[in-house]
Amino acid sequence: MTSTVPSTSLRALAASLPSSFGMWEASGWTEASSSETLPLCDPWTGEKFTEVPAATIDDVARIVRTAQSVFDNRSWSGLAPVQRGRVLIAWADLIEQDADRLAVMISREMGKPAHQARDFEVASAVRNLRWYGELADKLTDDSPRGLHDSVALVTREPVGVVAAITPWNFPISLAMLKLAPALMAGNSVILKPAQQTSASSLRLAELGSLAGLPDGVLQVVTGRGSIVGTALSRDATVACVSFTGSTDVGLRLLGDSAVSNGKTVSLELGGKSPNIIFADAPDLDHAIRTATWAFTFNTGQMCTAGSRLFVEKSVYDEVLRGICEQASSLTLGDPLDPTTDLGPLSSRSQYDSVLEYIKSGVDEGAKLLTAAPGAVDEDRCLLAPAVFAETTSSMQIYRDEIFGPVVCVQPFQDEAEALRLANDTDYGLGAAIWTSDVSRIHRMARGLDAGNVWVNSYEEGVPSTPFAGRKLSGNGADKGTYALDKYSHLKTTWIAL
Ligand code: NAP
Ligand code: MG
């Protein structure tokens, strides 16, 4: 995909980003009480381009107190739903107008090609935010009919203070999947973005304020996850932690809830998604192109990455050849260049981690069919996509979420074997099937232990469909009306007549 904005203007925007950011609190920009800051580094240039405050535990406590008092004063929670909806829609408009700047920020923070950040990620954030804004005044409460001498009202109320803790791979769109429904429901929200993508989240909040979010309704606290994230997840005032990130951290949050106030913990975690191509796929070339996209998009740093590819034996050689050709033809390079398909890995440590996995695959005896480990440009954190054949289910590259452009391709004999292989994972986030057989579509879709099943497609969705994982991929759901459960309390009011 090519950009309509000349790369020169994206470069000018990239060069004009502020050299430091504050946190976003009720009073506007603030520093950490320690005055400590953390550098944000561009993985493409290797240079620090800005810095953000490193909040302390005391800063978090202050920010939570503000959130609770703003909730209590009803400046947001007390508005009519239609008024909240109008602000969210105005916010979506401002984000849309600011799309290039946000895209460039994301690009510098974690290396995503700016045209993809704008056309996929920012666009998705705008779409979801608008959807919730428009939904705000269309929901109704319940009441059971036919009660002779009583009336029962089943209503929903905001929970109070929601903490959203988010990862760096899709910083804006994933944050918005939490902010929009939590705010629509009337809560006060504290966003703790991943350290390395804090700047774009801060800009998002600034735009929210310009759109009319009252002071303190949305605050952004920056700093180390181990300090700031833990302080939020152990705070006894925070009513809900809505988390997207790694399985390790997610599971820890359940423990933090248990030792504090039993807060709701909603988890969207890792994945190792199976992509299954049958010989009767309606368009094998399309399946091959999409399968390549599924493990390389965002340089493979995608929770739903199709990182295990299963192919029916009779077309295995053809598909494997096609995947290698497609993967090798992708343009790797400068994230500000509109012709770039894959940017660098998000950081030096992410590059090292993915490279270690590729080497471990070779050491364990898998056959690497594309470029040698480490090929391309180490200084730029650029890594060529790695296609592995002859993998076994005990290999690390087959079992672990790598979060890089690495795929294990394996043949299968029949449907039963495909299903067994697909479900042989600790994760349960996404799965895809390619086939023309309607009965098989239904059998496979029912059998796959995953929250999202795509048939003859990959990664499809609209704002109204839930996005949920199972097993070690998480609990609960983002998107649609389903997301609202965790951001609202149910109340039954029973009236005897
Ligand atoms: P991560 O290391 O788990 O970090 C996620 C967030 O948690 C960051 O804001 C991080 O802050 C914070 N954090 C770290 N330690 C914490 C602690 N002890 N307590 C509370 N918060 C803490 O994940 P990541 O590396 O940013 O993102 C990659 C992971 O996210 C992958 O596993 C991917 O599959 C998953 N993911 C899942 C989905 C989904 O919807 N299921 C979507 C996208 C990504 P710092 O940055 O300051 O450490
Ligand atoms: Mg991490």
XYZ file of C-alpha atoms and ligand atoms in Angstrom:
546
model
C 0.000 0.000 0.000
C 1.346 3.433 -0.843
C 0.748 6.675 0.955
C -1.013 9.726 -0.397
C 0.990 11.989 1.908
C 4.466 12.689 0.555
C 7.152 11.215 2.765
C 8.811 14.623 2.971
C 5.926 15.992 5.031
C 5.971 12.892 7.243
C 9.681 13.500 7.758
C 9.031 17.123 8.638
C 6.444 16.002 11.196
C 8.854 13.410 12.578
C 11.529 16.045 13.005
C 9.153 18.438 14.758
C 7.993 16.216 17.638
C 8.494 17.784 21.098
C 11.749 16.854 22.811
C 9.905 16.040 26.042
C 6.399 15.297 27.280
C 4.713 15.665 30.634
C 2.105 13.299 32.028
C -1.500 14.200 31.382
C -3.382 14.967 34.583
C -6.453 17.012 35.514
C -4.290 20.143 35.669
C -2.690 19.467 32.273
C 0.957 18.518 31.740
C 2.844 17.471 34.893
C 6.249 16.112 35.811
C 6.973 13.104 37.983
C 7.461 14.079 41.637
C 10.992 12.658 41.368
C 11.612 14.749 38.195
C 12.994 11.540 36.639
C 12.344 10.981 32.934
C 12.628 7.996 30.618
C 14.018 8.250 27.065
C 11.977 7.086 24.051
C 14.223 5.728 21.307
C 13.499 5.334 17.611
C 14.406 1.736 16.632
C 15.207 2.828 13.060
C 17.723 5.553 13.930
C 18.724 4.165 17.325
C 18.392 7.704 18.691
C 16.486 9.098 21.622
C 13.854 11.418 20.172
C 11.898 12.459 23.253
C 11.361 11.654 26.925
C 8.464 11.122 29.325
C 8.136 11.340 33.128
C 8.848 8.266 35.242
C 5.932 8.399 37.679
C 6.384 7.249 41.262
C 3.983 5.290 43.463
C 2.967 8.589 45.099
C 2.194 10.101 41.685
C -0.057 7.149 40.922
C -1.865 7.549 44.249
C -2.502 11.249 43.479
C -3.776 10.478 40.002
C -6.127 7.795 41.319
C -7.481 10.217 43.940
C -8.184 12.769 41.224
C -9.926 10.162 39.080
C -12.165 9.146 41.972
C -13.047 12.723 42.908
C -13.890 13.552 39.292
C -16.098 10.479 39.211
C -17.781 11.556 42.428
C -18.392 15.128 41.232
C -20.301 13.688 38.253
C -18.833 16.118 35.714
C -18.706 13.167 33.320
C -20.542 10.277 34.978
C -23.551 12.556 35.530
C -23.882 13.731 31.926
C -26.698 12.455 29.763
C -25.376 9.595 27.582
C -25.989 11.644 24.434
C -23.693 14.380 25.782
C -20.913 11.904 26.474
C -21.446 10.471 23.014
C -21.044 13.898 21.396
C -17.690 14.419 23.087
C -16.446 11.005 21.940
C -17.491 11.738 18.357
C -15.775 15.134 18.475
C -12.669 13.386 19.795
C -12.763 10.937 16.876
C -12.883 13.901 14.468
C -9.823 15.499 16.080
C -7.879 12.227 15.965
C -8.740 11.882 12.299
C -7.464 15.396 11.607
C -4.289 14.615 13.533
C -3.761 11.226 11.867
C -0.433 12.043 10.206
C 1.144 13.352 13.387
C -0.090 10.388 15.435
C 1.119 7.990 12.750
C 4.576 9.529 12.757
C 4.709 9.381 16.554
C 3.843 5.682 16.525
C 6.374 5.167 13.785
C 9.200 6.743 15.768
C 8.168 5.016 18.978
C 8.085 1.462 17.666
C 9.109 1.425 13.996
C 5.759 0.784 12.311
C 5.613 2.167 8.752
C 3.881 5.530 9.134
C 1.469 4.906 6.254
C 0.283 1.704 7.965
C 0.041 3.462 11.330
C -2.224 6.047 9.737
C -4.286 3.880 7.365
C -4.785 0.898 9.679
C -4.099 1.838 13.238
C -5.272 5.448 13.623
C -8.176 4.711 11.271
C -9.215 1.786 13.445
C -9.062 3.918 16.607
C -11.278 6.552 14.957
C -13.771 3.934 13.751
C -14.134 2.306 17.162
C -14.347 5.591 19.032
C -17.063 6.879 16.723
C -18.975 3.625 17.081
C -19.086 3.983 20.876
C -19.892 7.676 20.612
C -22.866 6.869 18.410
C -23.939 3.997 20.675
C -23.961 6.105 23.851
C -27.653 7.057 23.806
C -28.996 3.898 22.158
C -28.692 1.428 24.996
C -31.616 0.574 27.245
C -31.955 -1.076 30.643
C -34.106 -4.142 31.411
C -37.184 -4.989 33.382
C -38.812 -8.424 33.562
C -42.387 -8.376 32.350
C -45.441 -9.884 33.997
C -44.649 -9.236 37.643
C -48.060 -8.719 39.329
C -47.210 -6.829 42.479
C -43.746 -5.520 41.844
C -41.434 -3.837 39.369
C -37.827 -4.925 38.962
C -35.381 -2.617 37.208
C -32.077 -4.009 35.987
C -29.775 -1.062 35.390
C -26.100 -0.525 34.669
C -23.860 1.925 36.470
C -20.236 2.898 35.808
C -17.759 1.161 38.126
C -15.769 4.315 38.990
C -12.027 4.352 38.259
C -10.785 2.172 35.414
C -7.068 1.629 34.781
C -6.178 0.717 31.201
C -2.715 -0.822 30.784
C -1.674 -1.199 27.159
C 1.158 -2.607 24.986
C 3.364 -1.001 22.341
C 2.484 -3.027 19.245
C -0.723 -1.121 18.313
C -0.512 1.666 20.868
C -3.395 3.877 19.725
C -5.915 1.377 18.457
C -5.583 -0.997 21.420
C -5.754 1.835 23.932
C -8.910 3.098 22.236
C -10.584 -0.316 22.551
C -10.491 0.337 26.299
C -10.847 4.115 26.571
C -13.916 4.434 24.344
C -16.240 1.916 26.062
C -14.974 2.748 29.573
C -15.588 6.476 29.021
C -18.868 5.934 27.221
C -20.076 4.009 30.285
C -19.315 7.072 32.463
C -16.107 6.017 34.204
C -12.952 7.985 35.001
C -10.041 6.380 33.189
C -6.307 6.267 33.862
C -4.220 5.090 30.930
C -0.808 3.548 31.559
C 0.675 3.079 28.083
C 3.703 0.915 27.370
C 6.787 2.974 28.173
C 8.074 3.102 24.635
C 4.793 4.291 23.108
C 3.821 6.812 25.782
C 4.078 9.895 23.564
C 1.306 8.905 21.152
C -0.977 8.032 24.079
C -0.319 11.437 25.634
C -1.253 13.145 22.370
C -4.440 11.081 22.265
C -5.426 12.347 25.706
C -4.591 15.941 24.809
C -6.952 15.662 21.838
C -9.619 14.204 24.139
C -9.393 17.287 26.298
C -9.700 19.554 23.246
C -12.806 17.584 22.255
C -14.449 18.342 25.601
C -13.554 15.569 28.044
C -13.764 17.286 31.452
C -10.473 17.639 33.370
C -9.375 14.468 35.118
C -11.810 12.147 33.343
C -8.960 10.748 31.259
C -5.434 10.910 32.702
C -2.269 9.338 31.317
C 0.416 8.205 33.742
C 3.781 7.293 32.257
C 6.640 5.288 33.692
C 7.826 1.766 34.355
C 5.257 -1.004 34.240
C 6.770 -2.707 37.254
C 6.182 0.447 39.338
C 3.281 2.364 37.785
C 1.375 -0.678 36.481
C 1.741 -2.502 39.775
C 0.683 0.554 41.783
C -2.495 0.756 39.697
C -3.277 -2.947 39.823
C -2.785 -3.030 43.622
C -4.682 0.189 44.316
C -7.787 -0.411 46.393
C -9.726 2.441 44.735
C -9.279 1.241 41.157
C -12.374 -0.823 40.336
C -11.207 -2.410 37.095
C -7.899 -3.060 35.370
C -8.289 -3.558 31.657
C -5.059 -5.003 30.316
C -3.632 -5.864 26.919
C -0.139 -7.285 26.927
C 1.913 -10.354 27.660
C 0.568 -13.424 29.383
C 3.217 -13.208 32.124
C 2.224 -9.709 33.202
C -1.487 -10.404 32.740
C -1.445 -13.354 35.112
C 0.418 -11.262 37.677
C -2.408 -8.710 37.630
C -4.836 -11.371 38.849
C -2.613 -11.794 41.908
C -2.496 -8.009 42.418
C -6.278 -7.947 42.384
C -6.421 -10.766 44.910
C -4.138 -8.973 47.376
C -5.914 -5.620 47.040
C -9.643 -5.190 46.469
C -10.655 -8.057 44.172
C -11.007 -5.602 41.294
C -12.162 -6.828 37.899
C -9.169 -7.805 35.759
C -9.822 -8.079 32.050
C -7.018 -9.682 30.066
C -6.160 -9.633 26.357
C -2.914 -11.585 26.171
C -0.581 -13.405 23.812
C -1.210 -15.879 21.022
C 0.232 -18.553 18.741
C -2.504 -18.654 16.180
C -2.994 -21.498 13.691
C -3.684 -20.750 10.047
C -4.964 -23.843 8.223
C -4.948 -24.149 4.448
C -6.880 -27.030 2.893
C -6.260 -28.132 -0.696
C -9.777 -26.957 -1.621
C -9.116 -23.338 -0.583
C -11.213 -21.192 -2.969
C -8.179 -19.201 -4.138
C -4.829 -20.662 -3.151
C -2.852 -17.595 -4.257
C -5.007 -15.381 -2.063
C -4.521 -17.805 0.840
C -0.731 -17.691 0.334
C -0.625 -13.886 0.168
C -2.812 -13.557 3.246
C -0.836 -16.166 5.185
C 2.334 -14.180 4.461
C 0.643 -11.003 5.643
C -0.610 -12.817 8.765
C 2.873 -13.580 10.097
C 4.711 -10.492 8.816
C 2.344 -7.543 9.283
C 3.645 -5.105 11.907
C 6.915 -7.063 11.540
C 5.142 -10.014 13.132
C 4.452 -8.099 16.341
C 0.793 -8.930 16.378
C -1.045 -10.895 19.085
C -3.069 -12.663 16.380
C -0.063 -13.357 14.116
C -0.618 -16.517 12.077
C 2.634 -17.981 13.357
C 1.756 -21.656 12.875
C 0.764 -22.466 9.301
C -0.733 -25.903 8.616
C -1.085 -26.998 4.994
C -2.801 -30.068 3.530
C -0.160 -32.442 2.130
C -1.239 -32.298 -1.520
C -0.619 -28.527 -1.738
C 2.118 -28.276 0.892
C 5.055 -27.826 -1.524
C 3.209 -25.232 -3.577
C 2.149 -23.217 -0.535
C 5.572 -23.390 1.085
C 7.215 -22.168 -2.117
C 4.666 -19.360 -2.418
C 5.104 -18.219 1.194
C 8.888 -18.063 0.792
C 8.563 -16.090 -2.450
C 6.052 -13.662 -0.981
C 7.998 -13.178 2.245
C 11.231 -12.549 0.346
C 9.566 -9.979 -1.902
C 8.485 -7.671 0.940
C 10.209 -4.300 1.134
C 11.979 -3.861 4.459
C 13.214 -0.473 5.476
C 12.640 3.067 6.642
C 9.260 3.387 8.384
C 8.818 6.907 6.995
C 9.200 5.679 3.407
C 5.756 5.074 1.867
C 6.989 2.022 -0.052
C 8.087 0.153 3.076
C 6.114 -2.994 3.913
C 8.003 -3.993 7.057
C 9.767 -1.619 9.414
C 12.321 -2.574 12.050
C 11.530 -4.625 15.115
C 10.188 -2.308 17.806
C 13.422 -2.087 19.802
C 16.900 -3.475 20.077
C 15.819 -5.924 22.791
C 12.891 -7.124 20.664
C 15.303 -7.622 17.740
C 17.689 -9.630 19.941
C 14.863 -11.738 21.314
C 13.472 -12.619 17.856
C 16.959 -13.366 16.539
C 17.572 -15.734 19.473
C 14.372 -17.574 18.586
C 15.428 -17.926 14.953
C 18.802 -19.317 16.034
C 17.115 -21.706 18.471
C 14.945 -23.010 15.620
C 18.036 -23.758 13.549
C 19.780 -25.345 16.556
C 16.778 -27.546 17.296
C 16.840 -28.885 13.739
C 14.082 -26.952 11.970
C 14.786 -26.042 8.343
C 15.081 -22.283 7.727
C 14.028 -21.606 4.139
C 14.528 -17.845 3.939
C 17.378 -15.484 4.807
C 20.044 -16.476 7.318
C 19.478 -15.476 10.954
C 20.318 -11.833 11.500
C 20.329 -10.997 7.809
C 19.464 -7.448 6.700
C 20.608 -4.722 9.088
C 21.409 -5.205 12.739
C 21.980 -1.497 13.439
C 18.516 -0.690 12.112
C 16.810 -3.587 13.975
C 15.736 -4.915 10.560
C 15.165 -8.637 10.332
C 14.125 -10.641 7.269
C 11.004 -12.814 7.654
C 11.908 -16.376 8.650
C 9.989 -19.338 7.223
C 10.657 -22.624 9.021
C 9.741 -26.101 7.771
C 10.308 -29.467 9.462
C 9.316 -28.102 12.840
C 8.061 -30.310 15.653
C 5.640 -29.452 18.403
C 8.323 -29.607 21.085
C 10.424 -26.829 19.525
C 10.543 -23.446 21.215
C 9.784 -21.637 17.935
C 6.640 -23.748 17.603
C 5.354 -23.277 21.165
C 6.337 -19.742 22.243
C 4.849 -16.473 21.086
C 7.888 -14.986 19.280
C 6.417 -11.597 18.339
C 8.496 -11.279 15.200
C 8.182 -12.251 11.506
C 8.639 -15.994 12.030
C 6.363 -18.808 10.864
C 6.417 -22.589 11.326
C 4.915 -24.397 8.318
C 3.764 -27.963 8.773
C 1.872 -30.433 6.544
C -1.230 -32.341 7.660
C -3.011 -35.392 6.274
C -6.668 -34.779 7.076
C -9.126 -32.570 8.935
C -8.797 -34.438 12.223
C -5.038 -33.989 12.233
C -5.363 -30.296 11.312
C -7.680 -29.693 14.257
C -5.479 -31.598 16.670
C -2.384 -29.639 15.604
C -4.213 -26.298 15.677
C -5.478 -26.776 19.232
C -2.155 -28.082 20.552
C -1.165 -24.737 22.091
C -1.501 -22.956 25.420
C -3.122 -20.013 23.617
C -6.580 -19.465 22.121
C -6.782 -16.079 20.405
C -7.171 -16.401 16.616
C -7.441 -19.186 14.052
C -8.066 -19.254 10.313
C -9.302 -21.909 7.877
C -9.104 -21.884 4.088
C -11.551 -24.264 2.387
C -14.562 -24.358 0.035
C -16.368 -27.107 1.941
C -19.274 -25.614 3.906
C -19.645 -28.560 6.246
C -15.946 -28.530 6.994
C -16.091 -24.798 7.711
C -18.670 -25.421 10.423
C -16.962 -28.512 11.848
C -13.619 -26.746 12.062
C -15.049 -23.481 13.408
C -16.783 -25.421 16.194
C -13.702 -27.447 17.003
C -11.162 -24.618 17.111
C -10.407 -23.513 20.656
C -10.011 -19.802 19.882
C -11.947 -16.587 20.390
C -11.753 -15.543 16.730
C -12.116 -17.869 13.737
C -11.621 -16.435 10.258
C -12.754 -18.397 7.217
C -11.074 -17.665 3.875
C -9.798 -14.433 5.430
C -7.610 -13.282 8.299
C -7.977 -10.706 11.071
C -11.395 -9.462 9.936
C -13.664 -7.587 12.310
C -15.910 -4.550 12.777
C -16.471 -2.473 15.927
C -19.561 -4.486 16.885
C -17.894 -7.929 16.970
C -16.167 -9.042 20.184
C -12.429 -9.617 20.338
C -11.706 -12.233 22.973
C -9.141 -14.855 23.829
C -9.325 -18.038 25.853
C -6.787 -20.285 27.622
C -3.606 -18.217 28.160
C -4.828 -15.625 25.620
C -7.042 -14.029 28.231
C -10.578 -13.569 29.503
C -13.415 -11.142 28.824
C -13.718 -9.271 25.545
C -12.901 -5.964 23.940
C -15.108 -4.321 21.282
C -18.820 -4.080 20.767
C -21.374 -4.044 23.556
C -19.511 -7.056 25.000
C -16.723 -4.764 26.205
C -19.151 -2.837 28.408
C -19.637 -5.644 30.945
C -16.372 -4.978 32.751
C -16.919 -1.204 32.786
C -20.345 -1.321 34.412
C -21.975 -2.759 37.519
C -25.363 -4.398 37.277
C -27.966 -3.235 39.771
C -31.399 -4.724 40.415
C -33.908 -2.380 42.011
C -36.941 -4.258 43.312
C -40.070 -2.238 43.942
C -43.043 -3.816 45.701
C -46.241 -2.134 44.529
P 3.912 -6.337 28.380
O 5.368 -6.378 28.570
O 3.062 -7.292 29.123
O 3.472 -4.838 28.728
C 2.129 -4.435 28.601
C 1.869 -3.292 29.550
O 2.002 -3.745 30.897
C 2.854 -2.147 29.398
O 2.167 -0.947 29.587
C 3.835 -2.406 30.526
O 4.524 -1.245 30.922
C 2.896 -2.896 31.598
N 3.539 -3.678 32.660
C 4.747 -4.289 32.656
N 4.957 -4.901 33.827
C 3.869 -4.685 34.599
C 3.476 -5.093 35.925
N 4.256 -5.823 36.685
N 2.272 -4.694 36.373
C 1.445 -3.968 35.605
N 1.767 -3.552 34.350
C 2.959 -3.912 33.850
O 3.515 -6.485 26.851
P 4.195 -5.734 25.621
O 5.577 -6.266 25.492
O 3.995 -4.287 25.753
O 3.257 -6.202 24.412
C 3.395 -7.424 23.782
C 2.419 -8.448 24.323
O 1.084 -7.974 24.236
C 2.415 -9.740 23.526
O 2.381 -10.840 24.382
C 1.117 -9.651 22.732
O 0.592 -10.894 22.332
C 0.237 -8.977 23.692
N -0.900 -8.391 22.972
C -2.146 -8.931 23.128
C -3.218 -8.410 22.429
C -4.618 -8.958 22.579
O -5.553 -8.225 22.277
N -4.803 -10.183 23.029
C -3.018 -7.338 21.569
C -1.726 -6.829 21.426
C -0.685 -7.357 22.148
P 6.056 -0.988 30.463
O 6.045 -0.783 29.014
O 6.406 0.240 31.195
O 6.825 -2.198 30.872
Mg 7.184 -6.056 27.356
